[in-house]
Coordinates of C-alpha atoms in Angstrom, one line a residue:
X1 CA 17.4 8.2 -4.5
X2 CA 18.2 7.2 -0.9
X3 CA 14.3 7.9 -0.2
X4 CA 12.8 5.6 -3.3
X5 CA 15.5 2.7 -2.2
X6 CA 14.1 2.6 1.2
X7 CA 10.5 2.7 0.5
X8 CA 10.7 0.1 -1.9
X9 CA 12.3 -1.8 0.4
X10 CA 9.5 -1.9 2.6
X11 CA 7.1 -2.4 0.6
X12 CA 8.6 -5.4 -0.7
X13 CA 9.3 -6.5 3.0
X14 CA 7.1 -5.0 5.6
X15 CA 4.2 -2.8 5.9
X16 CA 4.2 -0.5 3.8
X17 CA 2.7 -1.7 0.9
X18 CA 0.6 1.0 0.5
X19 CA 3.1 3.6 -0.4
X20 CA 3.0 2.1 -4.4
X21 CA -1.2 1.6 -4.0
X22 CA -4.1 4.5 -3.6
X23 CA -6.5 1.9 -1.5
X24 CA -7.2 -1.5 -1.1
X25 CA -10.3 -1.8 -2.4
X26 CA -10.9 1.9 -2.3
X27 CA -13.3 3.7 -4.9
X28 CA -10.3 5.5 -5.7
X29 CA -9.6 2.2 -7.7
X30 CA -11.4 1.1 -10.5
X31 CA -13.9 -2.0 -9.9
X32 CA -14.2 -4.9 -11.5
X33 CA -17.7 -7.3 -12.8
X34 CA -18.7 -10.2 -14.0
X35 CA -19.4 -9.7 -17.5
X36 CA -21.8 -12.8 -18.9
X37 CA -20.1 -15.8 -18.9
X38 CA -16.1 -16.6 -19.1
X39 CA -14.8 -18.0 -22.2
X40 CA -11.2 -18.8 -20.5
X41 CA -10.9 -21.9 -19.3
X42 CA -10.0 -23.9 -22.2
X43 CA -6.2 -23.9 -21.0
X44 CA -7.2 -26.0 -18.4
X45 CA -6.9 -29.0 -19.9
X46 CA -3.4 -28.3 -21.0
X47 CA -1.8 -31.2 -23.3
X48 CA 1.3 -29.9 -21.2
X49 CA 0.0 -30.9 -17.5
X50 CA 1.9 -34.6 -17.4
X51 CA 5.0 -33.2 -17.8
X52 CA 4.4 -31.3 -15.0
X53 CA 5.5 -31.7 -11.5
X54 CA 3.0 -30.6 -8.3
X55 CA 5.9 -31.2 -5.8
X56 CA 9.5 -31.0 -6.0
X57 CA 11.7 -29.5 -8.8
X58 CA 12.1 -29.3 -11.6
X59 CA 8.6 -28.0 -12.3
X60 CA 8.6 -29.9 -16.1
X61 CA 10.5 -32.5 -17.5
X62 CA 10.8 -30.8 -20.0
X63 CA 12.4 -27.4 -20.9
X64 CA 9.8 -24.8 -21.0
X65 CA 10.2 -21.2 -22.6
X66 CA 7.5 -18.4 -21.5
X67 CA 7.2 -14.7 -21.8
X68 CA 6.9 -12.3 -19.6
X69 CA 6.0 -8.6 -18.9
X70 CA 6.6 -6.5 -16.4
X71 CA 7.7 -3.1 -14.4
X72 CA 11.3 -2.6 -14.9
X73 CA 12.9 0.4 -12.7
X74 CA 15.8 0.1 -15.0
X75 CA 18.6 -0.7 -12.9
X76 CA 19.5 -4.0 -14.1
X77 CA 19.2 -6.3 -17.1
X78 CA 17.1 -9.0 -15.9
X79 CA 18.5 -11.6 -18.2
X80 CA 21.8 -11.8 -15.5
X81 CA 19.8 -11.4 -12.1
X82 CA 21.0 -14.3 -10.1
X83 CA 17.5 -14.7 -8.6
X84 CA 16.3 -15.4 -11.8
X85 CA 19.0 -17.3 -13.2
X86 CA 18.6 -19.4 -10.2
X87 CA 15.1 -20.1 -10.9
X88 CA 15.5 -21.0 -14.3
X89 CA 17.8 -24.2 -12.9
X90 CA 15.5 -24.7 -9.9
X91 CA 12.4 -25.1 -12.3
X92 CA 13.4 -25.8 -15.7
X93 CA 11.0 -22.2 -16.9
X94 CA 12.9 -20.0 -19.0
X95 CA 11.7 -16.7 -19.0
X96 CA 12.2 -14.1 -22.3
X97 CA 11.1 -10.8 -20.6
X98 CA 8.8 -7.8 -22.4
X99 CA 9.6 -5.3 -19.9
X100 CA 8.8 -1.6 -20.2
X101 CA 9.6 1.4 -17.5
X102 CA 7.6 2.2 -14.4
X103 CA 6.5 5.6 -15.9
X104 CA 5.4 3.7 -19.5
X105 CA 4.4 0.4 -18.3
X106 CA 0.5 1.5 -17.9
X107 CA 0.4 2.4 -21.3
X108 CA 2.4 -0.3 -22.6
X109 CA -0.2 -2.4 -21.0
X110 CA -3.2 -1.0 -22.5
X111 CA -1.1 -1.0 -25.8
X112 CA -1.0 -4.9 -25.5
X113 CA -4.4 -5.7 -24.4
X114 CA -6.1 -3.9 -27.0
X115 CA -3.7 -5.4 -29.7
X116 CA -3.9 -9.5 -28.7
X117 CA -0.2 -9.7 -29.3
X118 CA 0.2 -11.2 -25.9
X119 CA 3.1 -12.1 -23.4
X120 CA 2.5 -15.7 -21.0
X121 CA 2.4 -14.2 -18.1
X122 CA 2.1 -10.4 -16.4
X123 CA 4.2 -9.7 -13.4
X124 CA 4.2 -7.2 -11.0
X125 CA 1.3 -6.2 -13.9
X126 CA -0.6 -3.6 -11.6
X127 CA -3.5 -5.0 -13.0
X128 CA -6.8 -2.7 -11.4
X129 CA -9.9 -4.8 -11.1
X130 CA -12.0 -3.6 -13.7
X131 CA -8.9 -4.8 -16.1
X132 CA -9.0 -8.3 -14.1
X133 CA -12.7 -8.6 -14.9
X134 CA -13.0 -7.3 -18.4
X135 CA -10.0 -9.5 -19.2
X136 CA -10.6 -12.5 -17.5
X137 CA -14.4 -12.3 -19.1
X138 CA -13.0 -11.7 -22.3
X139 CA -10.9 -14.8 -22.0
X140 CA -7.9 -12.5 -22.4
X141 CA -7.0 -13.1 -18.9
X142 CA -7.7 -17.2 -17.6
X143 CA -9.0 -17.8 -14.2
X144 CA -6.4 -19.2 -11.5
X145 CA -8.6 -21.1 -9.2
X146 CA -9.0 -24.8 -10.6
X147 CA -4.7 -24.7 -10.9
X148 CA -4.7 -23.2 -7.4
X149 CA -7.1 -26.5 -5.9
X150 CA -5.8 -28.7 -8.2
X151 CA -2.5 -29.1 -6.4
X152 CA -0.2 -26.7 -8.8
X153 CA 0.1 -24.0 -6.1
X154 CA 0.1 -25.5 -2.6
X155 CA 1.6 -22.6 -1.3
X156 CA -1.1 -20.7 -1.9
X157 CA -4.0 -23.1 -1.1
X158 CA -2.5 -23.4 2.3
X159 CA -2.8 -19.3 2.8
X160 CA -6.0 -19.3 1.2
X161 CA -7.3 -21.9 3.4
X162 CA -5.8 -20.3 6.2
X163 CA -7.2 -17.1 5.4
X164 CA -10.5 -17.3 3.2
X165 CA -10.8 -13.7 3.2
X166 CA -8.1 -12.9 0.9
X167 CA -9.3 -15.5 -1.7
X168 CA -12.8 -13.9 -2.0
X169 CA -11.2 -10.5 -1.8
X170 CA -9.2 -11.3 -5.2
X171 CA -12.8 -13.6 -5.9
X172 CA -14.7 -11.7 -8.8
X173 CA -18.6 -11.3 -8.9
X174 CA -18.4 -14.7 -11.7
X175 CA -16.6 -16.6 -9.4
X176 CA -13.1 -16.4 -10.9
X177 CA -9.9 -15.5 -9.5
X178 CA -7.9 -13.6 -12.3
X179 CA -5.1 -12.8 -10.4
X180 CA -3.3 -12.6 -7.7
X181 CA -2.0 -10.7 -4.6
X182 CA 0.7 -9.8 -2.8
X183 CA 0.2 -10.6 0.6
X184 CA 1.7 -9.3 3.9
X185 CA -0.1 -10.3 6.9
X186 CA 2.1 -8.6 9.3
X187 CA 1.3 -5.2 7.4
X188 CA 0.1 -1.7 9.9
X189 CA 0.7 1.0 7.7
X190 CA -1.8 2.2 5.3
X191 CA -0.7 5.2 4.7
X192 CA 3.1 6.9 6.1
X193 CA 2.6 8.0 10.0
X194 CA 3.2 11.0 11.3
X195 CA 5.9 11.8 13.1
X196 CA 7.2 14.3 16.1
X197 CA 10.3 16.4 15.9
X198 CA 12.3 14.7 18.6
X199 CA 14.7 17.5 19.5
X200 CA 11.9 19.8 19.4
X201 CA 10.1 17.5 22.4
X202 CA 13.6 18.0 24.4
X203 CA 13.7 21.8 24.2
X204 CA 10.1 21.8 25.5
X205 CA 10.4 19.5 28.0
X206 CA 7.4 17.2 26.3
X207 CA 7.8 13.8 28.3
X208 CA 4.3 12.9 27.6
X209 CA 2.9 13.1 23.6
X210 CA -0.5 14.6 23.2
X211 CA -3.4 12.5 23.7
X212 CA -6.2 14.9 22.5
X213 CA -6.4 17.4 19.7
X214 CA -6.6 20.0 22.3
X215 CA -3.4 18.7 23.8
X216 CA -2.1 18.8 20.3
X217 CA -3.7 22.4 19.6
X218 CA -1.3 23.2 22.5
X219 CA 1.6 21.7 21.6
X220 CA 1.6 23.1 18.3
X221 CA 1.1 26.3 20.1
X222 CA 4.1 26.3 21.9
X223 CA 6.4 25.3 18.5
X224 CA 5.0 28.2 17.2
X225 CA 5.8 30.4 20.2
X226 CA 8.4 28.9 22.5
X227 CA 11.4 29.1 20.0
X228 CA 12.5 25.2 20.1
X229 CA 15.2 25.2 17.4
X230 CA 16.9 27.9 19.6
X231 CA 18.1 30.2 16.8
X232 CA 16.2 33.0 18.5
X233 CA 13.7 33.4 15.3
X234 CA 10.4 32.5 14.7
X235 CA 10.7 30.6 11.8
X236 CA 9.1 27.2 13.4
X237 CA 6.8 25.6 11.7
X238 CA 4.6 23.3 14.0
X239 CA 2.7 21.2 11.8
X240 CA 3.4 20.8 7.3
X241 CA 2.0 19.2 4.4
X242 CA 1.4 18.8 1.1
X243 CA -1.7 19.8 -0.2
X244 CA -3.1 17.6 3.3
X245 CA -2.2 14.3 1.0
X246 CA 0.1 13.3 3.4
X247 CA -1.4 13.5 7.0
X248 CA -5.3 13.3 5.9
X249 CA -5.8 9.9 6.4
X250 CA -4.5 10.0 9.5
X251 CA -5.8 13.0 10.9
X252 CA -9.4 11.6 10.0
X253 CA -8.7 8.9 12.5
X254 CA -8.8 11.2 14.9
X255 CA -12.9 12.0 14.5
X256 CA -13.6 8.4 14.1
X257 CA -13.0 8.0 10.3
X258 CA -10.7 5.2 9.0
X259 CA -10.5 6.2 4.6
X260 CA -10.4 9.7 2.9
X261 CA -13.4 8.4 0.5
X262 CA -15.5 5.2 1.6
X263 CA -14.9 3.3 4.6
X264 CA -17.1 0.8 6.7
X265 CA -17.5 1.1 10.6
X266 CA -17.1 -1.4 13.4
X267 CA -20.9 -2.4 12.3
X268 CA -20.2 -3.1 8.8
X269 CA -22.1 0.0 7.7
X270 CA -20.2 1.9 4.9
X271 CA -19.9 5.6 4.9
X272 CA -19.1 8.2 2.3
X273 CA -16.8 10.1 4.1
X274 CA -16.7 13.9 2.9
X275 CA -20.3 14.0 4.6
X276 CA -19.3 12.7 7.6
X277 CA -19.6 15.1 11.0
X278 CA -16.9 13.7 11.8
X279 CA -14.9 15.2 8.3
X280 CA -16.4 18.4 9.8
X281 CA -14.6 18.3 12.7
X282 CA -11.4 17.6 10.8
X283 CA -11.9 20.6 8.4
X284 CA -12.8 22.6 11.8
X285 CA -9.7 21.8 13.4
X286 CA -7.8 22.2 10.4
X287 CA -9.3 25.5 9.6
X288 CA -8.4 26.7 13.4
X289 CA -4.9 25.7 13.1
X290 CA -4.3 27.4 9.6
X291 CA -5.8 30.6 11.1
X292 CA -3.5 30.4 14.0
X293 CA -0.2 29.2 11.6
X294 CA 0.1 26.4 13.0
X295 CA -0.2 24.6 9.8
X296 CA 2.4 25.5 7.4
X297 CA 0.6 27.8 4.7
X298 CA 2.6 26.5 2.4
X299 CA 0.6 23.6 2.6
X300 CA -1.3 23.9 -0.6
X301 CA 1.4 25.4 -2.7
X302 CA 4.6 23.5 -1.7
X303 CA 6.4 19.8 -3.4
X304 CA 7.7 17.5 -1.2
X305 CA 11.3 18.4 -1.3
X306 CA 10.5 22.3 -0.2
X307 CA 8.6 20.2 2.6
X308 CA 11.9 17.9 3.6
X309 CA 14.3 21.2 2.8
X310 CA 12.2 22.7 5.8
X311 CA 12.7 19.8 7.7
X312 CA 16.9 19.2 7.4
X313 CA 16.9 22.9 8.3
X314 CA 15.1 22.0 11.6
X315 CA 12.1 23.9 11.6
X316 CA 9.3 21.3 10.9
X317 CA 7.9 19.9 14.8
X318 CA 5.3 17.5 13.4
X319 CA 5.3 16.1 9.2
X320 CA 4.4 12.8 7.4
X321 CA 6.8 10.5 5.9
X322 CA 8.2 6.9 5.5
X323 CA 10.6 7.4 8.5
X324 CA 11.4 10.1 10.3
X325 CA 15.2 10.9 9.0
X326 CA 13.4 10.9 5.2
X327 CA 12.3 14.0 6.1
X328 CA 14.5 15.4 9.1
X329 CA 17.9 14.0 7.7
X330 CA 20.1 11.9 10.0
X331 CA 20.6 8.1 10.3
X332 CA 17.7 6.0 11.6
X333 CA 17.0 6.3 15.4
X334 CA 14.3 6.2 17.8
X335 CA 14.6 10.0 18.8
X336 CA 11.6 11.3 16.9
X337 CA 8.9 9.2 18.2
X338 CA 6.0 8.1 15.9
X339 CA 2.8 10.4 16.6
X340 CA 0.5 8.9 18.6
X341 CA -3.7 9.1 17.0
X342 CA -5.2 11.9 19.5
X343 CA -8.8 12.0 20.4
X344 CA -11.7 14.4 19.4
X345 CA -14.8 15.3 20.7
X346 CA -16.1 11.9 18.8
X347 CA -16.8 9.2 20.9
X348 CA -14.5 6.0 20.6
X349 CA -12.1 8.0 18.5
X350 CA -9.0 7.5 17.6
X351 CA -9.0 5.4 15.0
X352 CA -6.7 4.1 12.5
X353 CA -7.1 2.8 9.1
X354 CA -5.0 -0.4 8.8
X355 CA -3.3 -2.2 6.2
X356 CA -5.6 -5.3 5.1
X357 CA -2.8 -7.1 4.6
X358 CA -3.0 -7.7 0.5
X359 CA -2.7 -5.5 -2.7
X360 CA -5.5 -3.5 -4.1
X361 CA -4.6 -4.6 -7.5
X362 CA -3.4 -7.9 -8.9
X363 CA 0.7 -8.3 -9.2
X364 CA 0.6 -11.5 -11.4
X365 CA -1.8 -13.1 -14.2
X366 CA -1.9 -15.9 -16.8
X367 CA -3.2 -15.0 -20.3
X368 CA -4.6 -17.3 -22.5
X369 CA -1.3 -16.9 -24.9
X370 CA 0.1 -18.9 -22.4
X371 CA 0.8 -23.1 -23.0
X372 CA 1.1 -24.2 -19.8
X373 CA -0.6 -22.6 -16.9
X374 CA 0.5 -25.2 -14.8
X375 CA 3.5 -24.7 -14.8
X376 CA 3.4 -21.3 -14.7
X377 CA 1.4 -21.8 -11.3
X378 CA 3.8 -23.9 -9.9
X379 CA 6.7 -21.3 -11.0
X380 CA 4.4 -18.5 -9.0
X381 CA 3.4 -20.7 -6.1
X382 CA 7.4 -21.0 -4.9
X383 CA 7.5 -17.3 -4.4
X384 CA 4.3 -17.6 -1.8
X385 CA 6.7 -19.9 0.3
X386 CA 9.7 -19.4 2.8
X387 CA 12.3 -20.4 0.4
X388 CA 10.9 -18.6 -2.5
X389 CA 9.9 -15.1 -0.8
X390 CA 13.4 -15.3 0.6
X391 CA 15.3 -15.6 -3.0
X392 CA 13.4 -12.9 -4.5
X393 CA 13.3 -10.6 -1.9
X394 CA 17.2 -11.3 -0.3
X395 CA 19.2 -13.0 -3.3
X396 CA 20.5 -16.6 -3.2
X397 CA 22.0 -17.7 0.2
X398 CA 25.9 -16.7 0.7
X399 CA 25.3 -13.9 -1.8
X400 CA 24.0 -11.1 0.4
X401 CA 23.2 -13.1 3.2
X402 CA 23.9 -16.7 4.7
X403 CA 22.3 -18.9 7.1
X404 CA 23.6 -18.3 10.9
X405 CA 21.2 -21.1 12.6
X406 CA 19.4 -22.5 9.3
X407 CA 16.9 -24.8 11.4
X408 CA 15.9 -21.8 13.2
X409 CA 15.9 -19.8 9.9
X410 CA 18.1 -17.0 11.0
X411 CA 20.3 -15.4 9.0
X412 CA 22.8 -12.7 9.1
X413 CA 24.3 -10.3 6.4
X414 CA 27.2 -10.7 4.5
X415 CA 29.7 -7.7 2.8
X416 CA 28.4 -6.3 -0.2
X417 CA 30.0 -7.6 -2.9
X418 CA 32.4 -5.0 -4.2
X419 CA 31.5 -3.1 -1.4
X420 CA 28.4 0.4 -1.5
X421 CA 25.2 0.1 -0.3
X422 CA 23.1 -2.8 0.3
X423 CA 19.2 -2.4 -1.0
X424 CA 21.3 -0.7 -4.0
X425 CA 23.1 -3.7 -4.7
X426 CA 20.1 -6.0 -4.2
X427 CA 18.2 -3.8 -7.1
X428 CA 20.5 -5.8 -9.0
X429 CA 20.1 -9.2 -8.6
X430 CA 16.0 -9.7 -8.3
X431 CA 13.0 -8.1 -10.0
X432 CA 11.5 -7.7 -6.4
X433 CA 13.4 -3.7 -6.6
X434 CA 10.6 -0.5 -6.3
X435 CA 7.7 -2.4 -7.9
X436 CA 5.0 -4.5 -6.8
X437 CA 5.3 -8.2 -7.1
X438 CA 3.8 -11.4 -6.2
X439 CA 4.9 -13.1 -2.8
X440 CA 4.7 -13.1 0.7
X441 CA 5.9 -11.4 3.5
X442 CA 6.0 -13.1 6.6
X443 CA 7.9 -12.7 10.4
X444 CA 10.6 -15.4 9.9
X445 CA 11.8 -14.1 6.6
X446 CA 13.9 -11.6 8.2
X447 CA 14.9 -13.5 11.3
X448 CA 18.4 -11.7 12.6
X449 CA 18.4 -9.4 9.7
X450 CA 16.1 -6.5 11.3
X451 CA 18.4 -3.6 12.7
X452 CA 17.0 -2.0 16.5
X453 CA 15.4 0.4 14.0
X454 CA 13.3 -2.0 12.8
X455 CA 12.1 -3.7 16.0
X456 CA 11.8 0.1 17.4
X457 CA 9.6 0.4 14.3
X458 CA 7.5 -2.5 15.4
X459 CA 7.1 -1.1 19.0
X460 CA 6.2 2.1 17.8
X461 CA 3.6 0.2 16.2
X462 CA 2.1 -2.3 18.7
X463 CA 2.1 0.7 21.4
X464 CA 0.3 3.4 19.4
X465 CA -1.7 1.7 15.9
X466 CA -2.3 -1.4 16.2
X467 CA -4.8 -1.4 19.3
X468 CA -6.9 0.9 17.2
X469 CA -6.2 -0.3 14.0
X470 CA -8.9 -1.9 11.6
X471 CA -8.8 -2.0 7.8
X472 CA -10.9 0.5 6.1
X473 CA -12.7 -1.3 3.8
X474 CA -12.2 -4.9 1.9
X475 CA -10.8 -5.4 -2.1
X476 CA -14.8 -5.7 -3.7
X477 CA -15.2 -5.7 -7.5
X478 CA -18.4 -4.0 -8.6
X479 CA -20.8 -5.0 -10.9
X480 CA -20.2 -3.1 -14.6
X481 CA -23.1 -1.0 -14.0
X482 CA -22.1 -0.4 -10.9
X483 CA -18.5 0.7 -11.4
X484 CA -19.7 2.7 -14.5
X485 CA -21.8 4.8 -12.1
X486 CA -19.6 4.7 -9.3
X487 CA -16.9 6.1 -11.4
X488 CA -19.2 9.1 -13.3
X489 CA -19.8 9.7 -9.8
X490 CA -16.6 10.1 -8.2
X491 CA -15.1 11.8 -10.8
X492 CA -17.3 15.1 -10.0
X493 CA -17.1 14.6 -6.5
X494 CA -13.4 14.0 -5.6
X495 CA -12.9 17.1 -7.6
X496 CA -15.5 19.2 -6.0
X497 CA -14.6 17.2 -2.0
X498 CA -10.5 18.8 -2.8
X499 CA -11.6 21.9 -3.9
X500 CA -13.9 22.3 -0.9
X501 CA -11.3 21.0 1.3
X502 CA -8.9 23.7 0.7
X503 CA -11.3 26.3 1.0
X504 CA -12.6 25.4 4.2
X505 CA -9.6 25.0 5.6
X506 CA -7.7 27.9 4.7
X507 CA -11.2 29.9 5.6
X508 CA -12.1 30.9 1.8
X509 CA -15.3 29.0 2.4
X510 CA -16.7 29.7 6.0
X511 CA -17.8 26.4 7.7
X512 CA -20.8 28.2 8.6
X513 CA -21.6 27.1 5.8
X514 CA -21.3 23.3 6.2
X515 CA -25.0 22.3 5.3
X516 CA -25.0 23.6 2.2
X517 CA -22.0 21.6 0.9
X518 CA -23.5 18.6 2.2
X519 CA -26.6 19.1 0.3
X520 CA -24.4 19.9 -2.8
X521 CA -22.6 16.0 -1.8
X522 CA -25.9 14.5 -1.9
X523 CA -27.1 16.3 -4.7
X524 CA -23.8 15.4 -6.5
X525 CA -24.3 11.1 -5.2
X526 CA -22.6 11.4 -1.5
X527 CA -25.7 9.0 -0.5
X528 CA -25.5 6.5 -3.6
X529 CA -21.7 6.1 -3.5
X530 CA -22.1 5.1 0.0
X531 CA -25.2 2.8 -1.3
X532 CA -23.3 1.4 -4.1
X533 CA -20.0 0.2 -2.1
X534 CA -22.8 -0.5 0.5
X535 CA -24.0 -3.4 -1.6
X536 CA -20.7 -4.7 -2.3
X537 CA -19.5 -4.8 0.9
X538 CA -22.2 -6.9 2.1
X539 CA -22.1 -9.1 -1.1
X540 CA -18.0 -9.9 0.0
X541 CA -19.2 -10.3 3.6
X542 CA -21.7 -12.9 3.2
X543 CA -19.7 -14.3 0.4
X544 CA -22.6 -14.0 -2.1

C-alpha cells in the first residue's frame, strides 16, 4: 500500500505521470479522427453565460448544481472532502458525484456513452483519443476551445499561449479540443529508472558507474562472481525484471532508441522500432547477459513482489522501480544512485525518452448534458492555477500545510491531524489521490515542502537524463481510417514483437536469425505503421 501511496503521489506532483499512462501519444493508445462535421457546439450560446463570472468568485450568481463522474480509489466519500467542500463556497458549483472504482470505471464509462444517460462533466475520465473524437463528433462530447479564448479559462489560455504545443497536441484533426490535459512541465520520467544497489557498489569498490554496456557487461560480471552481499553464496543476482516491462524502455536508450513501439529521431523521422538495428543490439546484449545469468532467469516467469522479495533480501545489484527503497526496502536516501544511460556501439547513443510534459489521454470533458459549460470552464480553469493546483493537490491552507513566507509562496508542513501518515491522510480530503486529474504541476507548488530526497531526486536527474533526454513522440490523433488500420495492425504485431522478444533473448530463437524476423515485421506492417504515425507526426508538426 506504501508503494501505490507514493506513486500516486508523484504522479499527481512531479514527474511521473507516466506510471498511470502506456505512452503519450504512443500507438499503444488508441487514436482519435475527425469524423465529418461536429454537431456540438450548440451549448455555446448558453442562456446561462450572464450569470457567469470570467474573473473573481463566485463563478455564478446563482447557485449551480452539476454532475460529475469520475475514478474513485475508494478511500473517502467525496461528499466531505474539504477540498471540495471548499470549492463549492469558492465558486458557488455544487457537484453530485457518479463515481465508480478504478478497476470498473472503464466499463462504467462505456456503459454511459453507449446509453446517453449522461453526467455534466467527466473527471479524471481517462478518456483515450479515439473516445475524444468519436464523442466529441458525435456531439456527445462539446469542444472546449471557444470557452477557453473566450475568457472562461484564463488559466489555461495563458499556458496554451505560452506553450502552443500542448494545445495542438490535445487539437483533433477537426479542429476541436475535447478535452483536456494534465500538464507537468517539469516532468523527466517516462518510464521508472533504473537503479544501482548501493551497498553492492561499496563492497566492490565501484566509485565510478559504468558508462558503456561493456562497462556494464563487467559490472554485472563481478555481482555475479565477487560475492557483494557477503553471505559467502552465490545467490546474487546482477540484473532482474519482469517479463523486460520494466527496464526496456530504458535499455533501448542505450542503442539510440527513445519508445518500445514508434518513436521519431532528432530529424523528425518516425521509426517502428522492433526493426530497428538498434533493437538488435538490445536483444544481442540481452541475449549475452541471460546466457551468462546475468539477467535474472526469472525474468519471464516472476510478479513484481517475487522481484522486490529478492531485493529486501539483498540480492538484486541493478532493478527498475519508482524509488530505489520500493524495491530494496529502507527509508528514502541517496545511497543507491540512479543508473546512469550507458553507451553502445551506436553512435550518439545514450538516449532517453522523456516525459512530454502532458497526459496521453484527456483527464476532464464537458458533455452536451451539461447547462452551463461556462461555468464548468471556469470551475476547471482554477485548478490550472497556483492557488487551485495547490488545494487539490495539498488540502486547504492550515490543514496539512500553512504558509511560512506567503509572498514568496513557501510553505511548510503541519502535524497530521490525528496523527499517521501524511499522503494517507491527504487521500482523504481531495479527489487528486492515485488517479489522474486535471491541473498543473509546476516548481513553486512545493516551495519548502520537498524533503533532501526530493532535491537528490532532481540532481539525480539534471546530472544523468535530462542532457539526453527528448520526448519520444507527440499526442497525434489519427484519422479513422488510419487508427482502424493502425490498430489491426498492432494488434498482430505487438503479439508477435513480445513473443519474439523472449525467444531471442533467452536464445530459443538464434539471432542468427535476425533477417528473417524483420521480413516477417514488414510482411506483418513494420514499414506502414512507421508510415502511418509518419503522416501524423508531420501533420502535428506543421500544424496542418
Amino acid at each position: 500500500m506504501k508503494k501505490l501511496r507514493m506513486a500516486s503521489t508523484l504522479v499527481l506532483s512531479s514527474a511521473m505521470l507516466a506510471s498511470m499512462l502506456a505512452a503519450c501519444g504512443s500507438p499503444n493508445n488508441e487514436g482519435g479522427s475527425p469524423n465529418g462535421g461536429n454537431a456540438a457546439e450548440g451549448n455555446s450560446e448558453s442562456a446561462a453565460t450572464e450569470g457567469v463570472s470570467k474573473e473573481g468568485f463566485p463563478v455564478v450568481s446563482e447557485p449551480l448544481t452539476l454532475s460529475m463522474m469520475s475514478q474513485d480509489v475508494g478511500v473517502a466519500d467525496w461528499t466531505k472532502m474539504p477540498v471540495l467542500q471548499e470549492m463549492e463556497k469558492l465558486t458557488g458549483i455544487k457537484l453530485e458525484f457518479q463515481n465508480a472504482p478504478i478497476d470498473s470505471f472503464a466499463t462504467k464509462k462505456n456503459l454511459v456513452f453507449a446509453s446517453g444517460d449522461l453526467p455534466d462533466i467527466f473527471y479524471a475520465a481517462d478518456l483515450k483519443p479515439a473516445e475524444q473524437v468519436t464523442y466529441g463528433s458525435q456531439g456527445v462530447l462539446i469542444p472546449l476551445e471557444k470557452y477557453i479564448d473566450e475568457g472562461y479559462a484564463p488559466n489555461l489560455k495563458k499556458i496554451f499561449d505560452e506553450n502552443p504545443d500542448i494545445r495542438k497536441s490535445f487539437t483533433t484533426p477537426d479542429g476541436h479540443m475535447y478535452a483536456l490535459p494534465y500538464i507537468d512541465l517539469a516532468a523527466v520520467w517516462y518510464r521508472s529508472p533504473m537503479w544501482y544497489n548501493g551497498k553492492f557498489l561499496k563492497a566492490l569498490g565501484v566509485t565510478e558507474l559504468p558508462k558503456t554496456t561493456e562497462e556494464l557487461y563487467a559490472f554485472l560480471k563481478r555481482v555475479k562472481e565477487e560475492d557483494p552481499n557477503g553471505n559467502g553464496q552465490k545467490d546474487e543476482i546482477p540484473l532482474t525484471s519482469v517479463k523486460l516491462d520494466d527496464l526496456r524502455m530504458f535499455f533501448l536508450g542505450f542503442w539510440g532508441i527513445y519508445d518500445p513501439v514508434v518513436y521519431s529521431d532528432k530529424n523528425d523521422k518516425v521509426h517502428y522500432t522492433p526493426q530497428e538495428e538498434g533493437y538488435k543490439g538490445y536483444l544481442t546484449f540481452m541475449n549475452r547477459l541471460w546466457q551468462e545469468e546475468l539477467l535474472d532467469h526469472e525474468t519471464f516467469s516472476q510478479t513484481g513482489d517475487q522481484k522486490k522479495a529478492k531485493g529486501q533480501n539483498n540480492q538484486i545489484a541493478l532493478f527498475n522501480d519508482w524509488f530505489p527503497y520500493f524495491t530494496l526496502g529502507g527509508e528514502p536516501s541517496g545511497d543507491n544512485p540512479m543508473m546512469t544511460p550507458v553507451k553502445s556501439e551506436v553512435a550518439d547513443s545514450p538516449v532517453y525518452g522523456k516525459h512530454p510534459g502532458i497526459s496521453a489521454n484527456g483527464t476532464f470533458a464537458i458533455t452536451s448534458s451539461n447547462p452551463n459549460p461556462e461555468a464548468t470552464m471556469r470551475w476547471v480553469d482554477y485548478l490550472y492555477s497556483y492557488e487551485g493546483a495547490t488545494l487539490f493537490n495539498q488540502g486547504p491552507e492550515n490543514l496539512l500545510w500553512k504558509y511560512k513566507n506567503k509572498e514568496a509562496k513557501e510553505k511548510e508542513w503541519l502535524p497530521v491531524p490525528g496523527g499517521g501518515d501524511r499522503e494517507e491522510y491527504r487521500g482523504t480530503i481531495t479527489p487528486n489521490y492515485g488517479i489522474l486529474t486535471p491541473g498543473i504541476n509546476s516548481g513553486d507548488l512545493a516551495v519548502g515542502l520537498r524533503s533532501e530526497f526530493d532535491e537528490w531526486i532532481d540532481k539525480e536527474n539534471a546530472e544523468k537524463l535530462t542532457p539526453i533526454a527528448k520526448p519520444p513522440y507527440p499526442n497525434v490523433y489519427l484519422t479513422n481510417e488510419e487508427q482502424t488500420e493502425a490498430s489491426a495492425l498492432l494488434s498482430d504485431l505487438n503479439t508477435y514483437v513480445t513473443q519474439m522478444e523472449a525467444k531471442f533473448v533467452t536464445g530459443q530463437e538464434s539471432l542468427a536469425n535476425w533477417d528473417k524476423y524483420v521480413e516477417q515485421i514488414k510482411k506483418m506492417g513494420g514499414d506502414r505503421i512507421a508510415e502511418l504515425y509518419q503522416g501524423a507526426y508531420d501533420r502535428w508538426n506543421t500544424g496542418e
